[in-house]
Amino acid sequence: MSGARPTIGAAIRGALLTGGPAGKAFAARKVARDWRLGRLDFDLDRPDAAVMPERPEWPDNLQLLPPAQMPRRGKGGSERGRLALWHALAHIEFVAIDLALDMAGRFGGARGEEFVSDFLGIAADEAMHFALLDRKLARLGSHYGALPAHEGLWQAAQDTAHDPAARLAIVPMVLEARGLDVTPATLERVKAHGDSHGARILERILDDEIRHVAVGTKHFLKICGERNKPPQETWQSFVRTHFSGRLKPPFNDSARHAAGLSLDFYAALAS
């Protein structure tokens, strides 16, 4: 007698609880592929579905520091500065794998299979981004975990674990949207240093992140419609409540607009 088919809830939980960098990236891509190919049963709407962990597993050797204690990278072209840049980007993409997995696993039961498919696709993208950046670190003679990393990135997930709209407002529509703003300047600096390989990585990430913000915005607007709430005012309220930083210009208005995040959303909160 054959056993029960594997479920999407258990698969997502397993990926979240994979701590090794390469292992987590592989697990995220496998979950997304197995789901796309119909190999996993949808169980997130059942009482016995796997519970998502409060925190994912990360590498044991990763030193996490509060934002205020992070060493300044600077904008110079020194070897140390370049290494710190690529390590910081790798950490952002590594945590982004878990943010997308948790989004699918924690809220997929209420939001449905399209929601799960969208965010597992994003998790696979983030895993690919991390793999590219990890290989970049290896080319520089380093590795992920060689430098301290920002401990605050998961805080947004914990602060918004109660509401998919709040999570969408903060993670795709603030944190990932910020990536749209800062990546072009980083890309220009990398090109100025003659690093065509690094520039291609950043161009790929920027293209994908526009789509990720668009997915988050799409689902946020859908929830606002279901709740009969005005999207812009609702988003601004979530940002004031759950985002401790500031929305700082300059903004990449064209990329944000392409992602469905119009100026009407964020102009009133810009500092």
PDB file of C-alpha atoms in Angstrom:
ATOM      1  CA  MET A   1       0.000   0.000   0.000  1.00  0.00           C
ATOM      2  CA  SER A   2       1.501   3.317  -1.064  1.00  0.00           C
ATOM      3  CA  GLY A   3       1.846   6.172   1.395  1.00  0.00           C
ATOM      4  CA  ALA A   4       0.000   9.463   1.292  1.00  0.00           C
ATOM      5  CA  ARG A   5       1.087  12.002  -1.275  1.00  0.00           C
ATOM      6  CA  PRO A   6       3.384  14.732   0.039  1.00  0.00           C
ATOM      7  CA  THR A   7       1.704  18.036   0.838  1.00  0.00           C
ATOM      8  CA  ILE A   8       2.617  21.594   0.014  1.00  0.00           C
ATOM      9  CA  GLY A   9       2.472  22.629   3.678  1.00  0.00           C
ATOM     10  CA  ALA A  10       5.025  20.045   4.767  1.00  0.00           C
ATOM     11  CA  ALA A  11       7.253  20.825   1.790  1.00  0.00           C
ATOM     12  CA  ILE A  12       7.292  24.560   2.526  1.00  0.00           C
ATOM     13  CA  ARG A  13       7.950  23.954   6.220  1.00  0.00           C
ATOM     14  CA  GLY A  14      10.811  21.638   5.330  1.00  0.00           C
ATOM     15  CA  ALA A  15      12.403  24.291   3.113  1.00  0.00           C
ATOM     16  CA  LEU A  16      12.030  26.949   5.810  1.00  0.00           C
ATOM     17  CA  LEU A  17      13.741  24.659   8.319  1.00  0.00           C
ATOM     18  CA  THR A  18      16.685  23.989   5.995  1.00  0.00           C
ATOM     19  CA  GLY A  19      19.544  26.077   7.354  1.00  0.00           C
ATOM     20  CA  GLY A  20      22.384  25.511   4.901  1.00  0.00           C
ATOM     21  CA  PRO A  21      22.544  28.180   2.182  1.00  0.00           C
ATOM     22  CA  ALA A  22      22.872  25.837  -0.791  1.00  0.00           C
ATOM     23  CA  GLY A  23      20.383  23.412   0.756  1.00  0.00           C
ATOM     24  CA  LYS A  24      17.759  26.095   1.300  1.00  0.00           C
ATOM     25  CA  ALA A  25      18.116  27.420  -2.240  1.00  0.00           C
ATOM     26  CA  PHE A  26      17.774  23.879  -3.622  1.00  0.00           C
ATOM     27  CA  ALA A  27      14.808  23.111  -1.358  1.00  0.00           C
ATOM     28  CA  ALA A  28      12.946  26.271  -2.362  1.00  0.00           C
ATOM     29  CA  ARG A  29      13.379  25.560  -6.051  1.00  0.00           C
ATOM     30  CA  LYS A  30      12.325  21.940  -5.548  1.00  0.00           C
ATOM     31  CA  VAL A  31       9.149  22.943  -3.706  1.00  0.00           C
ATOM     32  CA  ALA A  32       8.248  25.374  -6.480  1.00  0.00           C
ATOM     33  CA  ARG A  33       8.961  22.797  -9.188  1.00  0.00           C
ATOM     34  CA  ASP A  34       7.077  19.980  -7.453  1.00  0.00           C
ATOM     35  CA  TRP A  35       4.083  22.251  -6.902  1.00  0.00           C
ATOM     36  CA  ARG A  36       4.098  23.405 -10.514  1.00  0.00           C
ATOM     37  CA  LEU A  37       4.244  19.796 -11.729  1.00  0.00           C
ATOM     38  CA  GLY A  38       1.326  18.716  -9.521  1.00  0.00           C
ATOM     39  CA  ARG A  39       3.361  16.477  -7.222  1.00  0.00           C
ATOM     40  CA  LEU A  40       2.142  18.088  -3.965  1.00  0.00           C
ATOM     41  CA  ASP A  41      -1.359  18.058  -2.490  1.00  0.00           C
ATOM     42  CA  PHE A  42      -2.867  21.363  -1.371  1.00  0.00           C
ATOM     43  CA  ASP A  43      -3.430  21.042   2.357  1.00  0.00           C
ATOM     44  CA  LEU A  44      -2.942  24.587   3.661  1.00  0.00           C
ATOM     45  CA  ASP A  45      -6.686  25.029   4.196  1.00  0.00           C
ATOM     46  CA  ARG A  46      -6.878  21.939   6.427  1.00  0.00           C
ATOM     47  CA  PRO A  47      -6.599  21.951  10.234  1.00  0.00           C
ATOM     48  CA  ASP A  48      -3.838  19.343  10.122  1.00  0.00           C
ATOM     49  CA  ALA A  49      -1.629  21.313   7.719  1.00  0.00           C
ATOM     50  CA  ALA A  50       1.981  21.839   8.741  1.00  0.00           C
ATOM     51  CA  VAL A  51       2.458  24.933  10.906  1.00  0.00           C
ATOM     52  CA  MET A  52       4.979  27.435   9.624  1.00  0.00           C
ATOM     53  CA  PRO A  53       7.890  28.051  12.032  1.00  0.00           C
ATOM     54  CA  GLU A  54       8.152  31.382  13.832  1.00  0.00           C
ATOM     55  CA  ARG A  55      11.679  31.712  12.464  1.00  0.00           C
ATOM     56  CA  PRO A  56      13.344  29.830   9.618  1.00  0.00           C
ATOM     57  CA  GLU A  57      16.658  28.052  10.027  1.00  0.00           C
ATOM     58  CA  TRP A  58      19.745  29.965   8.900  1.00  0.00           C
ATOM     59  CA  PRO A  59      23.439  28.976   8.808  1.00  0.00           C
ATOM     60  CA  ASP A  60      24.957  28.389  12.234  1.00  0.00           C
ATOM     61  CA  ASN A  61      28.015  30.467  11.378  1.00  0.00           C
ATOM     62  CA  LEU A  62      26.043  33.538  10.245  1.00  0.00           C
ATOM     63  CA  GLN A  63      26.758  36.450  12.597  1.00  0.00           C
ATOM     64  CA  LEU A  64      23.639  38.620  12.871  1.00  0.00           C
ATOM     65  CA  LEU A  65      23.909  42.214  14.087  1.00  0.00           C
ATOM     66  CA  PRO A  66      21.344  44.929  14.823  1.00  0.00           C
ATOM     67  CA  PRO A  67      21.148  47.479  11.990  1.00  0.00           C
ATOM     68  CA  ALA A  68      22.903  50.158  14.059  1.00  0.00           C
ATOM     69  CA  GLN A  69      25.894  47.866  14.651  1.00  0.00           C
ATOM     70  CA  MET A  70      26.446  46.877  11.031  1.00  0.00           C
ATOM     71  CA  PRO A  71      29.843  48.041   9.711  1.00  0.00           C
ATOM     72  CA  ARG A  72      29.592  50.797   7.119  1.00  0.00           C
ATOM     73  CA  ARG A  73      30.299  49.530   3.613  1.00  0.00           C
ATOM     74  CA  GLY A  74      31.102  52.834   1.996  1.00  0.00           C
ATOM     75  CA  LYS A  75      30.786  53.458  -1.727  1.00  0.00           C
ATOM     76  CA  GLY A  76      34.393  53.110  -2.729  1.00  0.00           C
ATOM     77  CA  GLY A  77      35.877  50.558  -5.055  1.00  0.00           C
ATOM     78  CA  SER A  78      38.109  48.819  -2.496  1.00  0.00           C
ATOM     79  CA  GLU A  79      38.233  45.047  -2.400  1.00  0.00           C
ATOM     80  CA  ARG A  80      36.777  45.092   1.118  1.00  0.00           C
ATOM     81  CA  GLY A  81      33.967  47.403   0.062  1.00  0.00           C
ATOM     82  CA  ARG A  82      33.064  45.285  -2.953  1.00  0.00           C
ATOM     83  CA  LEU A  83      33.062  42.111  -0.862  1.00  0.00           C
ATOM     84  CA  ALA A  84      30.793  43.742   1.735  1.00  0.00           C
ATOM     85  CA  LEU A  85      28.394  44.846  -1.014  1.00  0.00           C
ATOM     86  CA  TRP A  86      28.035  41.368  -2.523  1.00  0.00           C
ATOM     87  CA  HIS A  87      27.714  39.765   0.897  1.00  0.00           C
ATOM     88  CA  ALA A  88      24.951  42.197   1.892  1.00  0.00           C
ATOM     89  CA  LEU A  89      23.097  41.497  -1.362  1.00  0.00           C
ATOM     90  CA  ALA A  90      23.460  37.744  -0.847  1.00  0.00           C
ATOM     91  CA  HIS A  91      21.957  38.064   2.638  1.00  0.00           C
ATOM     92  CA  ILE A  92      19.000  40.058   1.318  1.00  0.00           C
ATOM     93  CA  GLU A  93      18.272  37.398  -1.294  1.00  0.00           C
ATOM     94  CA  PHE A  94      18.786  34.547   1.186  1.00  0.00           C
ATOM     95  CA  VAL A  95      16.226  36.007   3.596  1.00  0.00           C
ATOM     96  CA  ALA A  96      13.932  36.774   0.646  1.00  0.00           C
ATOM     97  CA  ILE A  97      13.712  33.025  -0.042  1.00  0.00           C
ATOM     98  CA  ASP A  98      12.208  32.517   3.405  1.00  0.00           C
ATOM     99  CA  LEU A  99       9.962  35.566   3.151  1.00  0.00           C
ATOM    100  CA  ALA A 100       8.393  34.196  -0.025  1.00  0.00           C
ATOM    101  CA  LEU A 101       8.112  30.653   1.338  1.00  0.00           C
ATOM    102  CA  ASP A 102       6.498  31.883   4.539  1.00  0.00           C
ATOM    103  CA  MET A 103       4.094  34.067   2.564  1.00  0.00           C
ATOM    104  CA  ALA A 104       2.895  31.016   0.623  1.00  0.00           C
ATOM    105  CA  GLY A 105       2.774  28.669   3.595  1.00  0.00           C
ATOM    106  CA  ARG A 106       1.333  30.988   6.231  1.00  0.00           C
ATOM    107  CA  PHE A 107      -1.362  32.653   4.141  1.00  0.00           C
ATOM    108  CA  GLY A 108      -1.929  30.214   1.287  1.00  0.00           C
ATOM    109  CA  GLY A 109      -4.763  28.401   3.030  1.00  0.00           C
ATOM    110  CA  ALA A 110      -6.864  31.555   3.153  1.00  0.00           C
ATOM    111  CA  ARG A 111      -5.695  33.055  -0.129  1.00  0.00           C
ATOM    112  CA  GLY A 112      -5.800  29.992  -2.382  1.00  0.00           C
ATOM    113  CA  GLU A 113      -3.694  28.145  -4.913  1.00  0.00           C
ATOM    114  CA  GLU A 114      -2.930  31.101  -7.206  1.00  0.00           C
ATOM    115  CA  PHE A 115      -1.439  32.951  -4.250  1.00  0.00           C
ATOM    116  CA  VAL A 116       0.679  29.913  -3.374  1.00  0.00           C
ATOM    117  CA  SER A 117       1.835  29.525  -6.975  1.00  0.00           C
ATOM    118  CA  ASP A 118       2.794  33.193  -7.237  1.00  0.00           C
ATOM    119  CA  PHE A 119       4.896  33.236  -4.085  1.00  0.00           C
ATOM    120  CA  LEU A 120       6.529  29.873  -4.657  1.00  0.00           C
ATOM    121  CA  GLY A 121       7.586  31.240  -8.027  1.00  0.00           C
ATOM    122  CA  ILE A 122       9.082  34.227  -6.238  1.00  0.00           C
ATOM    123  CA  ALA A 123      10.845  31.919  -3.764  1.00  0.00           C
ATOM    124  CA  ALA A 124      12.423  30.074  -6.692  1.00  0.00           C
ATOM    125  CA  ASP A 125      13.564  33.380  -8.202  1.00  0.00           C
ATOM    126  CA  GLU A 126      15.104  34.476  -4.900  1.00  0.00           C
ATOM    127  CA  ALA A 127      16.872  31.123  -4.612  1.00  0.00           C
ATOM    128  CA  MET A 128      18.323  31.617  -8.075  1.00  0.00           C
ATOM    129  CA  HIS A 129      19.400  35.174  -7.177  1.00  0.00           C
ATOM    130  CA  PHE A 130      21.100  33.886  -4.034  1.00  0.00           C
ATOM    131  CA  ALA A 131      22.905  31.172  -5.994  1.00  0.00           C
ATOM    132  CA  LEU A 132      24.228  33.775  -8.436  1.00  0.00           C
ATOM    133  CA  LEU A 133      25.443  35.979  -5.584  1.00  0.00           C
ATOM    134  CA  ASP A 134      26.946  33.042  -3.687  1.00  0.00           C
ATOM    135  CA  ARG A 135      28.938  32.137  -6.774  1.00  0.00           C
ATOM    136  CA  LYS A 136      29.978  35.782  -7.071  1.00  0.00           C
ATOM    137  CA  LEU A 137      31.314  35.656  -3.512  1.00  0.00           C
ATOM    138  CA  ALA A 138      33.220  32.476  -4.383  1.00  0.00           C
ATOM    139  CA  ARG A 139      34.820  34.261  -7.349  1.00  0.00           C
ATOM    140  CA  LEU A 140      35.975  36.906  -4.880  1.00  0.00           C
ATOM    141  CA  GLY A 141      37.491  34.234  -2.645  1.00  0.00           C
ATOM    142  CA  SER A 142      34.764  34.464  -0.024  1.00  0.00           C
ATOM    143  CA  HIS A 143      31.434  32.887   0.946  1.00  0.00           C
ATOM    144  CA  TYR A 144      28.075  33.690   2.497  1.00  0.00           C
ATOM    145  CA  GLY A 145      28.575  33.941   6.262  1.00  0.00           C
ATOM    146  CA  ALA A 146      32.085  35.371   6.007  1.00  0.00           C
ATOM    147  CA  LEU A 147      30.823  38.798   7.148  1.00  0.00           C
ATOM    148  CA  PRO A 148      28.186  39.960   9.636  1.00  0.00           C
ATOM    149  CA  ALA A 149      24.649  40.339   8.337  1.00  0.00           C
ATOM    150  CA  HIS A 150      21.634  42.511   9.128  1.00  0.00           C
ATOM    151  CA  GLU A 151      19.346  40.750  11.638  1.00  0.00           C
ATOM    152  CA  GLY A 152      16.325  42.993  11.061  1.00  0.00           C
ATOM    153  CA  LEU A 153      15.103  41.618   7.734  1.00  0.00           C
ATOM    154  CA  TRP A 154      12.973  38.870   9.294  1.00  0.00           C
ATOM    155  CA  GLN A 155      11.404  41.333  11.733  1.00  0.00           C
ATOM    156  CA  ALA A 156       8.960  42.460   9.044  1.00  0.00           C
ATOM    157  CA  ALA A 157       7.669  38.892   8.755  1.00  0.00           C
ATOM    158  CA  GLN A 158       7.171  38.562  12.497  1.00  0.00           C
ATOM    159  CA  ASP A 159       5.425  41.931  12.759  1.00  0.00           C
ATOM    160  CA  THR A 160       2.941  41.042  10.007  1.00  0.00           C
ATOM    161  CA  ALA A 161       2.346  37.351  10.689  1.00  0.00           C
ATOM    162  CA  HIS A 162      -1.272  38.067  11.634  1.00  0.00           C
ATOM    163  CA  ASP A 163      -2.498  39.513   8.323  1.00  0.00           C
ATOM    164  CA  PRO A 164      -1.657  38.801   4.670  1.00  0.00           C
ATOM    165  CA  ALA A 165      -2.532  42.374   3.685  1.00  0.00           C
ATOM    166  CA  ALA A 166      -0.071  43.769   6.216  1.00  0.00           C
ATOM    167  CA  ARG A 167       2.621  41.338   5.042  1.00  0.00           C
ATOM    168  CA  LEU A 168       2.035  42.277   1.397  1.00  0.00           C
ATOM    169  CA  ALA A 169       2.104  45.984   2.249  1.00  0.00           C
ATOM    170  CA  ILE A 170       5.485  45.750   3.971  1.00  0.00           C
ATOM    171  CA  VAL A 171       7.468  43.006   2.239  1.00  0.00           C
ATOM    172  CA  PRO A 172       6.818  43.350  -1.500  1.00  0.00           C
ATOM    173  CA  MET A 173       5.470  46.922  -1.482  1.00  0.00           C
ATOM    174  CA  VAL A 174       8.076  48.501   0.828  1.00  0.00           C
ATOM    175  CA  LEU A 175      11.143  46.280   1.188  1.00  0.00           C
ATOM    176  CA  GLU A 176      11.277  44.904  -2.348  1.00  0.00           C
ATOM    177  CA  ALA A 177      10.156  48.219  -3.797  1.00  0.00           C
ATOM    178  CA  ARG A 178      13.129  49.814  -2.049  1.00  0.00           C
ATOM    179  CA  GLY A 179      15.312  47.447  -4.025  1.00  0.00           C
ATOM    180  CA  LEU A 180      13.894  48.962  -7.207  1.00  0.00           C
ATOM    181  CA  ASP A 181      15.059  52.368  -5.962  1.00  0.00           C
ATOM    182  CA  VAL A 182      18.624  51.536  -4.922  1.00  0.00           C
ATOM    183  CA  THR A 183      19.659  48.863  -7.420  1.00  0.00           C
ATOM    184  CA  PRO A 184      20.136  51.188 -10.427  1.00  0.00           C
ATOM    185  CA  ALA A 185      22.721  53.303  -8.564  1.00  0.00           C
ATOM    186  CA  THR A 186      24.477  50.166  -7.346  1.00  0.00           C
ATOM    187  CA  LEU A 187      24.452  48.852 -10.893  1.00  0.00           C
ATOM    188  CA  GLU A 188      26.120  52.017 -12.176  1.00  0.00           C
ATOM    189  CA  ARG A 189      28.845  51.793  -9.510  1.00  0.00           C
ATOM    190  CA  VAL A 190      29.492  48.162 -10.379  1.00  0.00           C
ATOM    191  CA  LYS A 191      29.754  49.044 -14.077  1.00  0.00           C
ATOM    192  CA  ALA A 192      32.103  51.917 -13.230  1.00  0.00           C
ATOM    193  CA  HIS A 193      34.415  49.412 -11.513  1.00  0.00           C
ATOM    194  CA  GLY A 194      34.500  47.359 -14.716  1.00  0.00           C
ATOM    195  CA  ASP A 195      32.579  44.434 -13.224  1.00  0.00           C
ATOM    196  CA  SER A 196      30.451  43.292 -16.156  1.00  0.00           C
ATOM    197  CA  HIS A 197      29.714  39.954 -14.483  1.00  0.00           C
ATOM    198  CA  GLY A 198      28.305  41.671 -11.396  1.00  0.00           C
ATOM    199  CA  ALA A 199      26.344  44.083 -13.569  1.00  0.00           C
ATOM    200  CA  ARG A 200      24.581  41.205 -15.336  1.00  0.00           C
ATOM    201  CA  ILE A 201      23.570  39.734 -11.967  1.00  0.00           C
ATOM    202  CA  LEU A 202      22.093  43.038 -10.800  1.00  0.00           C
ATOM    203  CA  GLU A 203      20.244  43.571 -14.086  1.00  0.00           C
ATOM    204  CA  ARG A 204      18.639  40.145 -13.737  1.00  0.00           C
ATOM    205  CA  ILE A 205      17.654  40.805 -10.119  1.00  0.00           C
ATOM    206  CA  LEU A 206      16.160  44.202 -10.959  1.00  0.00           C
ATOM    207  CA  ASP A 207      14.025  42.771 -13.758  1.00  0.00           C
ATOM    208  CA  ASP A 208      12.708  40.023 -11.494  1.00  0.00           C
ATOM    209  CA  GLU A 209      12.048  42.335  -8.556  1.00  0.00           C
ATOM    210  CA  ILE A 210       9.748  44.527 -10.653  1.00  0.00           C
ATOM    211  CA  ARG A 211       7.637  41.434 -11.232  1.00  0.00           C
ATOM    212  CA  HIS A 212       7.766  40.505  -7.543  1.00  0.00           C
ATOM    213  CA  VAL A 213       6.495  43.930  -6.475  1.00  0.00           C
ATOM    214  CA  ALA A 214       3.772  43.614  -9.101  1.00  0.00           C
ATOM    215  CA  VAL A 215       2.665  40.259  -7.663  1.00  0.00           C
ATOM    216  CA  GLY A 216       2.531  41.681  -4.159  1.00  0.00           C
ATOM    217  CA  THR A 217       0.619  44.731  -5.300  1.00  0.00           C
ATOM    218  CA  LYS A 218      -1.860  42.579  -7.242  1.00  0.00           C
ATOM    219  CA  HIS A 219      -2.721  40.488  -4.217  1.00  0.00           C
ATOM    220  CA  PHE A 220      -2.837  43.508  -1.916  1.00  0.00           C
ATOM    221  CA  LEU A 221      -5.352  45.212  -4.200  1.00  0.00           C
ATOM    222  CA  LYS A 222      -7.404  42.024  -4.326  1.00  0.00           C
ATOM    223  CA  ILE A 223      -7.613  41.841  -0.530  1.00  0.00           C
ATOM    224  CA  CYS A 224      -8.532  45.515  -0.295  1.00  0.00           C
ATOM    225  CA  GLY A 225     -11.357  44.875  -2.760  1.00  0.00           C
ATOM    226  CA  GLU A 226     -12.599  41.932  -0.727  1.00  0.00           C
ATOM    227  CA  ARG A 227     -12.517  44.006   2.459  1.00  0.00           C
ATOM    228  CA  ASN A 228     -13.985  47.067   0.758  1.00  0.00           C
ATOM    229  CA  LYS A 229     -10.990  49.156   1.855  1.00  0.00           C
ATOM    230  CA  PRO A 230      -9.345  51.995  -0.118  1.00  0.00           C
ATOM    231  CA  PRO A 231      -5.974  50.600  -1.247  1.00  0.00           C
ATOM    232  CA  GLN A 232      -3.767  53.659  -0.924  1.00  0.00           C
ATOM    233  CA  GLU A 233      -4.994  54.734   2.506  1.00  0.00           C
ATOM    234  CA  THR A 234      -4.926  51.132   3.733  1.00  0.00           C
ATOM    235  CA  TRP A 235      -1.350  50.648   2.542  1.00  0.00           C
ATOM    236  CA  GLN A 236      -0.247  53.906   4.164  1.00  0.00           C
ATOM    237  CA  SER A 237      -1.837  52.833   7.454  1.00  0.00           C
ATOM    238  CA  PHE A 238       0.013  49.507   7.391  1.00  0.00           C
ATOM    239  CA  VAL A 239       3.306  51.268   6.650  1.00  0.00           C
ATOM    240  CA  ARG A 240       2.850  53.699   9.527  1.00  0.00           C
ATOM    241  CA  THR A 241       2.037  50.809  11.872  1.00  0.00           C
ATOM    242  CA  HIS A 242       4.488  48.098  10.810  1.00  0.00           C
ATOM    243  CA  PHE A 243       7.461  49.777   9.135  1.00  0.00           C
ATOM    244  CA  SER A 244       9.929  51.410  11.485  1.00  0.00           C
ATOM    245  CA  GLY A 245      12.086  53.033   8.834  1.00  0.00           C
ATOM    246  CA  ARG A 246      11.436  55.899   6.468  1.00  0.00           C
ATOM    247  CA  LEU A 247      10.433  55.935   2.814  1.00  0.00           C
ATOM    248  CA  LYS A 248      13.347  57.909   1.430  1.00  0.00           C
ATOM    249  CA  PRO A 249      13.638  59.364  -2.059  1.00  0.00           C
ATOM    250  CA  PRO A 250      14.885  59.214  -4.708  1.00  0.00           C
ATOM    251  CA  PHE A 251      12.329  56.679  -5.931  1.00  0.00           C
ATOM    252  CA  ASN A 252      12.545  54.660  -9.117  1.00  0.00           C
ATOM    253  CA  ASP A 253       9.133  55.922 -10.204  1.00  0.00           C
ATOM    254  CA  SER A 254       9.184  54.177 -13.580  1.00  0.00           C
ATOM    255  CA  ALA A 255       9.972  50.751 -12.092  1.00  0.00           C
ATOM    256  CA  ARG A 256       7.430  51.256  -9.310  1.00  0.00           C
ATOM    257  CA  HIS A 257       4.804  52.289 -11.845  1.00  0.00           C
ATOM    258  CA  ALA A 258       5.592  49.212 -13.957  1.00  0.00           C
ATOM    259  CA  ALA A 259       4.915  47.146 -10.823  1.00  0.00           C
ATOM    260  CA  GLY A 260       1.542  48.827 -10.259  1.00  0.00           C
ATOM    261  CA  LEU A 261       2.785  50.889  -7.320  1.00  0.00           C
ATOM    262  CA  SER A 262       1.799  54.397  -8.342  1.00  0.00           C
ATOM    263  CA  LEU A 263       3.120  57.611  -6.826  1.00  0.00           C
ATOM    264  CA  ASP A 264      -0.232  58.094  -5.089  1.00  0.00           C
ATOM    265  CA  PHE A 265       0.668  55.273  -2.715  1.00  0.00           C
ATOM    266  CA  TYR A 266       3.994  56.478  -1.374  1.00  0.00           C
ATOM    267  CA  ALA A 267       4.334  60.207  -2.051  1.00  0.00           C
ATOM    268  CA  ALA A 268       2.464  61.189   1.125  1.00  0.00           C
ATOM    269  CA  LEU A 269       4.863  59.119   3.268  1.00  0.00           C
ATOM    270  CA  ALA A 270       8.113  60.185   1.626  1.00  0.00           C
ATOM    271  CA  SER A 271      10.575  61.875   3.982  1.00  0.00           C
TER     272      SER A 271
END
